Amino acid sequence: KNEVEQSPQNLTAQEGEFITINCSYSVGISALHWLQQHPGGGIVSLFMLSSGKKKHGRLIATINIQEKHSSLHITASHPRDSAVYICAAISNFGNEKLTFGTGTRLTIIP
Amino acid sequence: SAVISQKPSRDICQRGTSLTIQCQVDSQVTMMFWYRQQPGQSLTLIATANQGSEATYESGFVIDKFPISRPNLTFSTLTVSNMSPEDSSIYLCSVGTGPYGYTFGSGTRLTVV
């Protein structure tokens, strides 16, 4: 069982819909990243969270440390949001290595 | 945060040959990381490269197959040696940018034929 699980694996939605991607982890963490990967392969860090909630434009990320769960929300989704979204946890075991989820492929249809 | 220039962005290579991937960072960083992402899979750490010392490889990855150079605090290369079709993947470099922060390169999409 992967230490970081994401759901759903694939998500197709109409433009304008509210999107939620979930991430659960089984290890103690120091922080969690939400990453966006475009078709060329490059990765951009959207958020780094250790508690609470962060917002940037139409993107919102939340984390519940007690429940070991994080969500990424996209409001008023747009076709340019189509990408693979990956959560990555930084363990608190001292090595600070990233453990990656398997990603959610999001497709927004105009 | 740091900006990484990764080259090449993609390549198609013959089996048995080698490819060297370069990452140039616009600031000095202590640790650089190299990842592999096989088709449909999540990222897997290949090795951690510190300047002035040998890279530290993760289980399942060996220096003979993935030699890494780190000649200074802004540059690193990863070579994929004696390639086979199973090496077809996206390869990414990454740097730490402060407490728990990371920046990633633009990726190298490698196809081995």
PDB file of C-alpha atoms in Angstrom:
ATOM      1  CA  LYS A   1       0.000   0.000   0.000  1.00  0.00           C
ATOM      2  CA  ASN A   2       1.374   3.392  -1.036  1.00  0.00           C
ATOM      3  CA  GLU A   3       2.034   5.731   1.875  1.00  0.00           C
ATOM      4  CA  VAL A   4       0.307   8.546  -0.041  1.00  0.00           C
ATOM      5  CA  GLU A   5      -2.984   7.809  -1.754  1.00  0.00           C
ATOM      6  CA  GLN A   6      -4.896  10.105  -4.079  1.00  0.00           C
ATOM      7  CA  SER A   7      -8.421  10.024  -5.400  1.00  0.00           C
ATOM      8  CA  PRO A   8      -9.787  10.069  -7.942  1.00  0.00           C
ATOM      9  CA  GLN A   9      -7.159   8.816 -10.403  1.00  0.00           C
ATOM     10  CA  ASN A  10      -8.927  10.484 -13.295  1.00  0.00           C
ATOM     11  CA  LEU A  11     -11.451  13.294 -13.280  1.00  0.00           C
ATOM     12  CA  THR A  12     -13.281  14.853 -16.222  1.00  0.00           C
ATOM     13  CA  ALA A  13     -15.487  17.864 -15.637  1.00  0.00           C
ATOM     14  CA  GLN A  14     -17.204  20.650 -17.521  1.00  0.00           C
ATOM     15  CA  GLU A  15     -15.746  24.130 -17.532  1.00  0.00           C
ATOM     16  CA  GLY A  16     -16.942  26.075 -14.524  1.00  0.00           C
ATOM     17  CA  GLU A  17     -17.402  23.094 -12.209  1.00  0.00           C
ATOM     18  CA  PHE A  18     -15.989  22.993  -8.691  1.00  0.00           C
ATOM     19  CA  ILE A  19     -13.200  20.398  -8.496  1.00  0.00           C
ATOM     20  CA  THR A  20     -11.993  18.465  -5.444  1.00  0.00           C
ATOM     21  CA  ILE A  21      -8.967  16.159  -5.376  1.00  0.00           C
ATOM     22  CA  ASN A  22      -8.213  14.206  -2.213  1.00  0.00           C
ATOM     23  CA  CYS A  23      -4.978  12.991  -0.672  1.00  0.00           C
ATOM     24  CA  SER A  24      -4.581  10.654   2.304  1.00  0.00           C
ATOM     25  CA  TYR A  25      -1.299   9.672   3.886  1.00  0.00           C
ATOM     26  CA  SER A  26      -0.348   7.063   6.443  1.00  0.00           C
ATOM     27  CA  VAL A  27       2.922   8.483   7.799  1.00  0.00           C
ATOM     28  CA  GLY A  28       3.702  11.370  10.099  1.00  0.00           C
ATOM     29  CA  ILE A  29       4.544  14.408   8.024  1.00  0.00           C
ATOM     30  CA  SER A  30       6.229  17.767   8.428  1.00  0.00           C
ATOM     31  CA  ALA A  31       4.507  19.286   5.389  1.00  0.00           C
ATOM     32  CA  LEU A  32       2.588  18.376   2.254  1.00  0.00           C
ATOM     33  CA  HIS A  33       2.935  19.721  -1.275  1.00  0.00           C
ATOM     34  CA  TRP A  34       0.365  19.988  -4.004  1.00  0.00           C
ATOM     35  CA  LEU A  35       2.072  19.854  -7.394  1.00  0.00           C
ATOM     36  CA  GLN A  36       0.849  20.431 -10.930  1.00  0.00           C
ATOM     37  CA  GLN A  37       2.393  18.495 -13.822  1.00  0.00           C
ATOM     38  CA  HIS A  38       1.776  19.559 -17.400  1.00  0.00           C
ATOM     39  CA  PRO A  39       1.987  17.254 -20.454  1.00  0.00           C
ATOM     40  CA  GLY A  40       5.638  18.110 -21.097  1.00  0.00           C
ATOM     41  CA  GLY A  41       6.531  16.685 -17.699  1.00  0.00           C
ATOM     42  CA  GLY A  42       7.540  19.824 -15.836  1.00  0.00           C
ATOM     43  CA  ILE A  43       6.250  20.205 -12.289  1.00  0.00           C
ATOM     44  CA  VAL A  44       5.164  23.355 -10.473  1.00  0.00           C
ATOM     45  CA  SER A  45       4.617  23.500  -6.731  1.00  0.00           C
ATOM     46  CA  LEU A  46       1.179  24.996  -6.083  1.00  0.00           C
ATOM     47  CA  PHE A  47       1.072  24.863  -2.302  1.00  0.00           C
ATOM     48  CA  MET A  48       3.062  23.716   0.668  1.00  0.00           C
ATOM     49  CA  LEU A  49       0.935  23.073   3.763  1.00  0.00           C
ATOM     50  CA  SER A  50       1.662  22.059   7.309  1.00  0.00           C
ATOM     51  CA  SER A  51      -1.703  23.057   8.768  1.00  0.00           C
ATOM     52  CA  GLY A  52      -4.981  24.760   7.939  1.00  0.00           C
ATOM     53  CA  LYS A  53      -5.805  26.226   4.575  1.00  0.00           C
ATOM     54  CA  LYS A  54      -4.143  28.196   1.793  1.00  0.00           C
ATOM     55  CA  LYS A  55      -5.689  30.016  -1.157  1.00  0.00           C
ATOM     56  CA  HIS A  56      -4.136  31.269  -4.381  1.00  0.00           C
ATOM     57  CA  GLY A  57      -6.497  32.605  -7.001  1.00  0.00           C
ATOM     58  CA  ARG A  58      -9.014  29.876  -7.831  1.00  0.00           C
ATOM     59  CA  LEU A  59      -7.036  27.211  -5.988  1.00  0.00           C
ATOM     60  CA  ILE A  60      -7.603  26.269  -2.354  1.00  0.00           C
ATOM     61  CA  ALA A  61      -5.703  23.637  -0.392  1.00  0.00           C
ATOM     62  CA  THR A  62      -6.630  22.320   3.027  1.00  0.00           C
ATOM     63  CA  ILE A  63      -5.015  19.853   5.373  1.00  0.00           C
ATOM     64  CA  ASN A  64      -6.260  18.022   8.471  1.00  0.00           C
ATOM     65  CA  ILE A  65      -3.247  16.718  10.339  1.00  0.00           C
ATOM     66  CA  GLN A  66      -5.281  14.610  12.784  1.00  0.00           C
ATOM     67  CA  GLU A  67      -7.140  12.838   9.995  1.00  0.00           C
ATOM     68  CA  LYS A  68      -4.014  12.640   7.748  1.00  0.00           C
ATOM     69  CA  HIS A  69      -5.954  14.109   4.850  1.00  0.00           C
ATOM     70  CA  SER A  70      -5.574  16.994   2.427  1.00  0.00           C
ATOM     71  CA  SER A  71      -7.744  18.344  -0.369  1.00  0.00           C
ATOM     72  CA  LEU A  72      -7.109  20.546  -3.382  1.00  0.00           C
ATOM     73  CA  HIS A  73     -10.081  22.517  -4.672  1.00  0.00           C
ATOM     74  CA  ILE A  74     -10.390  24.417  -7.937  1.00  0.00           C
ATOM     75  CA  THR A  75     -13.235  26.885  -8.257  1.00  0.00           C
ATOM     76  CA  ALA A  76     -14.660  27.944 -11.636  1.00  0.00           C
ATOM     77  CA  SER A  77     -12.542  25.364 -13.436  1.00  0.00           C
ATOM     78  CA  HIS A  78     -11.116  26.195 -16.857  1.00  0.00           C
ATOM     79  CA  PRO A  79      -9.629  24.048 -19.641  1.00  0.00           C
ATOM     80  CA  ARG A  80      -6.183  25.450 -18.823  1.00  0.00           C
ATOM     81  CA  ASP A  81      -6.479  23.709 -15.421  1.00  0.00           C
ATOM     82  CA  SER A  82      -6.196  20.382 -17.254  1.00  0.00           C
ATOM     83  CA  ALA A  83      -3.088  18.699 -15.878  1.00  0.00           C
ATOM     84  CA  VAL A  84      -1.969  15.983 -13.478  1.00  0.00           C
ATOM     85  CA  TYR A  85      -2.163  17.040  -9.839  1.00  0.00           C
ATOM     86  CA  ILE A  86       0.144  15.278  -7.387  1.00  0.00           C
ATOM     87  CA  CYS A  87       0.309  15.446  -3.628  1.00  0.00           C
ATOM     88  CA  ALA A  88       3.675  14.811  -2.018  1.00  0.00           C
ATOM     89  CA  ALA A  89       4.321  14.360   1.689  1.00  0.00           C
ATOM     90  CA  ILE A  90       7.487  15.247   3.560  1.00  0.00           C
ATOM     91  CA  SER A  91       7.993  12.757   6.345  1.00  0.00           C
ATOM     92  CA  ASN A  92       8.907  13.903   9.837  1.00  0.00           C
ATOM     93  CA  PHE A  93      11.352  11.038  10.271  1.00  0.00           C
ATOM     94  CA  GLY A  94      14.280  13.362   9.723  1.00  0.00           C
ATOM     95  CA  ASN A  95      15.240  12.743   6.102  1.00  0.00           C
ATOM     96  CA  GLU A  96      12.723  15.246   4.668  1.00  0.00           C
ATOM     97  CA  LYS A  97      12.296  13.181   1.528  1.00  0.00           C
ATOM     98  CA  LEU A  98       9.188  13.586  -0.585  1.00  0.00           C
ATOM     99  CA  THR A  99       6.780  10.675  -0.935  1.00  0.00           C
ATOM    100  CA  PHE A 100       4.546  11.140  -3.946  1.00  0.00           C
ATOM    101  CA  GLY A 101       0.974  10.149  -4.611  1.00  0.00           C
ATOM    102  CA  THR A 102       0.138   8.560  -7.947  1.00  0.00           C
ATOM    103  CA  GLY A 103      -1.505  11.711  -9.256  1.00  0.00           C
ATOM    104  CA  THR A 104      -4.949  12.763 -10.460  1.00  0.00           C
ATOM    105  CA  ARG A 105      -5.369  13.432 -14.154  1.00  0.00           C
ATOM    106  CA  LEU A 106      -7.831  16.316 -14.501  1.00  0.00           C
ATOM    107  CA  THR A 107      -9.479  17.158 -17.810  1.00  0.00           C
ATOM    108  CA  ILE A 108     -11.730  20.191 -18.080  1.00  0.00           C
ATOM    109  CA  ILE A 109     -14.005  20.195 -21.104  1.00  0.00           C
ATOM    110  CA  PRO A 110     -15.008  23.555 -22.592  1.00  0.00           C
TER     111      PRO A 110
ATOM    112  CA  SER B   1      12.492  30.651  -5.137  1.00  0.00           C
ATOM    113  CA  ALA B   2      15.077  29.008  -7.382  1.00  0.00           C
ATOM    114  CA  VAL B   3      14.614  28.640 -11.143  1.00  0.00           C
ATOM    115  CA  ILE B   4      15.893  25.462 -12.810  1.00  0.00           C
ATOM    116  CA  SER B   5      16.810  25.082 -16.473  1.00  0.00           C
ATOM    117  CA  GLN B   6      16.695  21.403 -17.477  1.00  0.00           C
ATOM    118  CA  LYS B   7      17.959  20.087 -20.814  1.00  0.00           C
ATOM    119  CA  PRO B   8      17.098  18.369 -23.050  1.00  0.00           C
ATOM    120  CA  SER B   9      13.331  18.591 -22.800  1.00  0.00           C
ATOM    121  CA  ARG B  10      12.909  15.366 -24.746  1.00  0.00           C
ATOM    122  CA  ASP B  11      14.969  12.865 -26.682  1.00  0.00           C
ATOM    123  CA  ILE B  12      14.573   9.639 -28.582  1.00  0.00           C
ATOM    124  CA  CYS B  13      17.581   7.365 -28.162  1.00  0.00           C
ATOM    125  CA  GLN B  14      18.745   4.026 -29.469  1.00  0.00           C
ATOM    126  CA  ARG B  15      19.071   1.175 -27.027  1.00  0.00           C
ATOM    127  CA  GLY B  16      22.585   0.673 -25.747  1.00  0.00           C
ATOM    128  CA  THR B  17      23.477   4.363 -25.895  1.00  0.00           C
ATOM    129  CA  SER B  18      23.698   6.906 -23.061  1.00  0.00           C
ATOM    130  CA  LEU B  19      22.007  10.250 -22.482  1.00  0.00           C
ATOM    131  CA  THR B  20      23.173  13.016 -20.170  1.00  0.00           C
ATOM    132  CA  ILE B  21      20.574  15.341 -18.676  1.00  0.00           C
ATOM    133  CA  GLN B  22      21.630  18.719 -17.324  1.00  0.00           C
ATOM    134  CA  CYS B  23      20.113  20.941 -14.653  1.00  0.00           C
ATOM    135  CA  GLN B  24      21.283  24.506 -14.105  1.00  0.00           C
ATOM    136  CA  VAL B  25      19.984  26.457 -11.096  1.00  0.00           C
ATOM    137  CA  ASP B  26      19.974  30.254 -10.908  1.00  0.00           C
ATOM    138  CA  SER B  27      21.177  30.228  -7.301  1.00  0.00           C
ATOM    139  CA  GLN B  28      23.469  28.141  -5.145  1.00  0.00           C
ATOM    140  CA  VAL B  29      21.762  25.164  -3.550  1.00  0.00           C
ATOM    141  CA  THR B  30      23.128  22.473  -1.291  1.00  0.00           C
ATOM    142  CA  MET B  31      21.062  19.484  -2.299  1.00  0.00           C
ATOM    143  CA  MET B  32      19.797  18.462  -5.721  1.00  0.00           C
ATOM    144  CA  PHE B  33      17.516  15.523  -6.325  1.00  0.00           C
ATOM    145  CA  TRP B  34      16.998  13.372  -9.403  1.00  0.00           C
ATOM    146  CA  TYR B  35      13.682  11.606  -9.991  1.00  0.00           C
ATOM    147  CA  ARG B  36      12.311   9.133 -12.498  1.00  0.00           C
ATOM    148  CA  GLN B  37       8.657   8.930 -13.464  1.00  0.00           C
ATOM    149  CA  GLN B  38       7.800   5.842 -15.441  1.00  0.00           C
ATOM    150  CA  PRO B  39       4.659   5.946 -17.616  1.00  0.00           C
ATOM    151  CA  GLY B  40       1.543   6.112 -15.475  1.00  0.00           C
ATOM    152  CA  GLN B  41       3.547   5.996 -12.244  1.00  0.00           C
ATOM    153  CA  SER B  42       4.415   8.446  -9.500  1.00  0.00           C
ATOM    154  CA  LEU B  43       7.847   9.990  -9.108  1.00  0.00           C
ATOM    155  CA  THR B  44      10.626   7.854  -7.679  1.00  0.00           C
ATOM    156  CA  LEU B  45      13.785   9.327  -6.189  1.00  0.00           C
ATOM    157  CA  ILE B  46      16.908   8.090  -7.969  1.00  0.00           C
ATOM    158  CA  ALA B  47      19.564   9.858  -5.931  1.00  0.00           C
ATOM    159  CA  THR B  48      20.479  12.920  -3.911  1.00  0.00           C
ATOM    160  CA  ALA B  49      23.459  14.923  -5.169  1.00  0.00           C
ATOM    161  CA  ASN B  50      25.501  17.090  -2.829  1.00  0.00           C
ATOM    162  CA  GLN B  51      28.315  19.252  -4.133  1.00  0.00           C
ATOM    163  CA  GLY B  52      31.740  17.837  -3.433  1.00  0.00           C
ATOM    164  CA  SER B  53      30.633  14.366  -2.444  1.00  0.00           C
ATOM    165  CA  GLU B  54      29.372  11.191  -4.051  1.00  0.00           C
ATOM    166  CA  ALA B  55      25.669  11.054  -4.790  1.00  0.00           C
ATOM    167  CA  THR B  56      23.506   8.957  -2.478  1.00  0.00           C
ATOM    168  CA  TYR B  57      21.456   6.433  -4.440  1.00  0.00           C
ATOM    169  CA  GLU B  58      18.103   4.980  -3.438  1.00  0.00           C
ATOM    170  CA  SER B  59      17.421   1.282  -3.329  1.00  0.00           C
ATOM    171  CA  GLY B  60      17.178  -0.132  -6.837  1.00  0.00           C
ATOM    172  CA  PHE B  61      19.378   2.513  -8.463  1.00  0.00           C
ATOM    173  CA  VAL B  62      23.127   2.135  -8.994  1.00  0.00           C
ATOM    174  CA  ILE B  63      25.895   4.514  -9.955  1.00  0.00           C
ATOM    175  CA  ASP B  64      26.978   2.481 -12.983  1.00  0.00           C
ATOM    176  CA  LYS B  65      23.538   2.897 -14.539  1.00  0.00           C
ATOM    177  CA  PHE B  66      22.830   6.461 -13.391  1.00  0.00           C
ATOM    178  CA  PRO B  67      26.112   8.308 -12.838  1.00  0.00           C
ATOM    179  CA  ILE B  68      25.638  11.793 -11.419  1.00  0.00           C
ATOM    180  CA  SER B  69      27.975  14.758 -11.389  1.00  0.00           C
ATOM    181  CA  ARG B  70      27.712  17.792  -9.117  1.00  0.00           C
ATOM    182  CA  PRO B  71      30.700  19.979  -9.923  1.00  0.00           C
ATOM    183  CA  ASN B  72      29.392  23.105  -8.187  1.00  0.00           C
ATOM    184  CA  LEU B  73      26.441  24.473  -6.226  1.00  0.00           C
ATOM    185  CA  THR B  74      24.414  25.464  -9.314  1.00  0.00           C
ATOM    186  CA  PHE B  75      24.797  22.531 -11.718  1.00  0.00           C
ATOM    187  CA  SER B  76      24.285  18.782 -11.903  1.00  0.00           C
ATOM    188  CA  THR B  77      24.039  16.100 -14.569  1.00  0.00           C
ATOM    189  CA  LEU B  78      22.390  12.690 -14.608  1.00  0.00           C
ATOM    190  CA  THR B  79      23.468  10.139 -17.207  1.00  0.00           C
ATOM    191  CA  VAL B  80      21.235   7.240 -18.169  1.00  0.00           C
ATOM    192  CA  SER B  81      23.695   4.592 -19.352  1.00  0.00           C
ATOM    193  CA  ASN B  82      23.347   1.622 -21.674  1.00  0.00           C
ATOM    194  CA  MET B  83      19.701   2.424 -22.206  1.00  0.00           C
ATOM    195  CA  SER B  84      16.933  -0.084 -22.783  1.00  0.00           C
ATOM    196  CA  PRO B  85      13.243   0.552 -23.576  1.00  0.00           C
ATOM    197  CA  GLU B  86      12.504   0.124 -19.849  1.00  0.00           C
ATOM    198  CA  ASP B  87      14.380   3.381 -19.251  1.00  0.00           C
ATOM    199  CA  SER B  88      11.735   5.318 -21.189  1.00  0.00           C
ATOM    200  CA  SER B  89      10.486   7.763 -18.573  1.00  0.00           C
ATOM    201  CA  ILE B  90      10.346  11.384 -17.552  1.00  0.00           C
ATOM    202  CA  TYR B  91      13.424  12.398 -15.595  1.00  0.00           C
ATOM    203  CA  LEU B  92      13.244  15.433 -13.302  1.00  0.00           C
ATOM    204  CA  CYS B  93      15.690  17.313 -11.145  1.00  0.00           C
ATOM    205  CA  SER B  94      14.661  19.217  -8.049  1.00  0.00           C
ATOM    206  CA  VAL B  95      16.250  21.449  -5.437  1.00  0.00           C
ATOM    207  CA  GLY B  96      15.375  22.300  -1.879  1.00  0.00           C
ATOM    208  CA  THR B  97      14.435  25.940  -1.433  1.00  0.00           C
ATOM    209  CA  GLY B  98      14.128  26.340   2.287  1.00  0.00           C
ATOM    210  CA  PRO B  99      12.132  24.700   5.053  1.00  0.00           C
ATOM    211  CA  TYR B 100      10.300  21.902   3.229  1.00  0.00           C
ATOM    212  CA  GLY B 101      10.181  23.860  -0.053  1.00  0.00           C
ATOM    213  CA  TYR B 102      11.095  22.345  -3.421  1.00  0.00           C
ATOM    214  CA  THR B 103      11.461  23.570  -6.997  1.00  0.00           C
ATOM    215  CA  PHE B 104      11.362  21.179  -9.933  1.00  0.00           C
ATOM    216  CA  GLY B 105      12.869  21.264 -13.396  1.00  0.00           C
ATOM    217  CA  SER B 106      10.826  21.140 -16.568  1.00  0.00           C
ATOM    218  CA  GLY B 107      11.518  17.442 -17.084  1.00  0.00           C
ATOM    219  CA  THR B 108      13.215  15.358 -19.753  1.00  0.00           C
ATOM    220  CA  ARG B 109      10.950  12.971 -21.629  1.00  0.00           C
ATOM    221  CA  LEU B 110      13.117  10.055 -22.743  1.00  0.00           C
ATOM    222  CA  THR B 111      12.040   7.433 -25.258  1.00  0.00           C
ATOM    223  CA  VAL B 112      14.355   4.498 -25.914  1.00  0.00           C
ATOM    224  CA  VAL B 113      13.796   2.575 -29.144  1.00  0.00           C
TER     225      VAL B 113
END
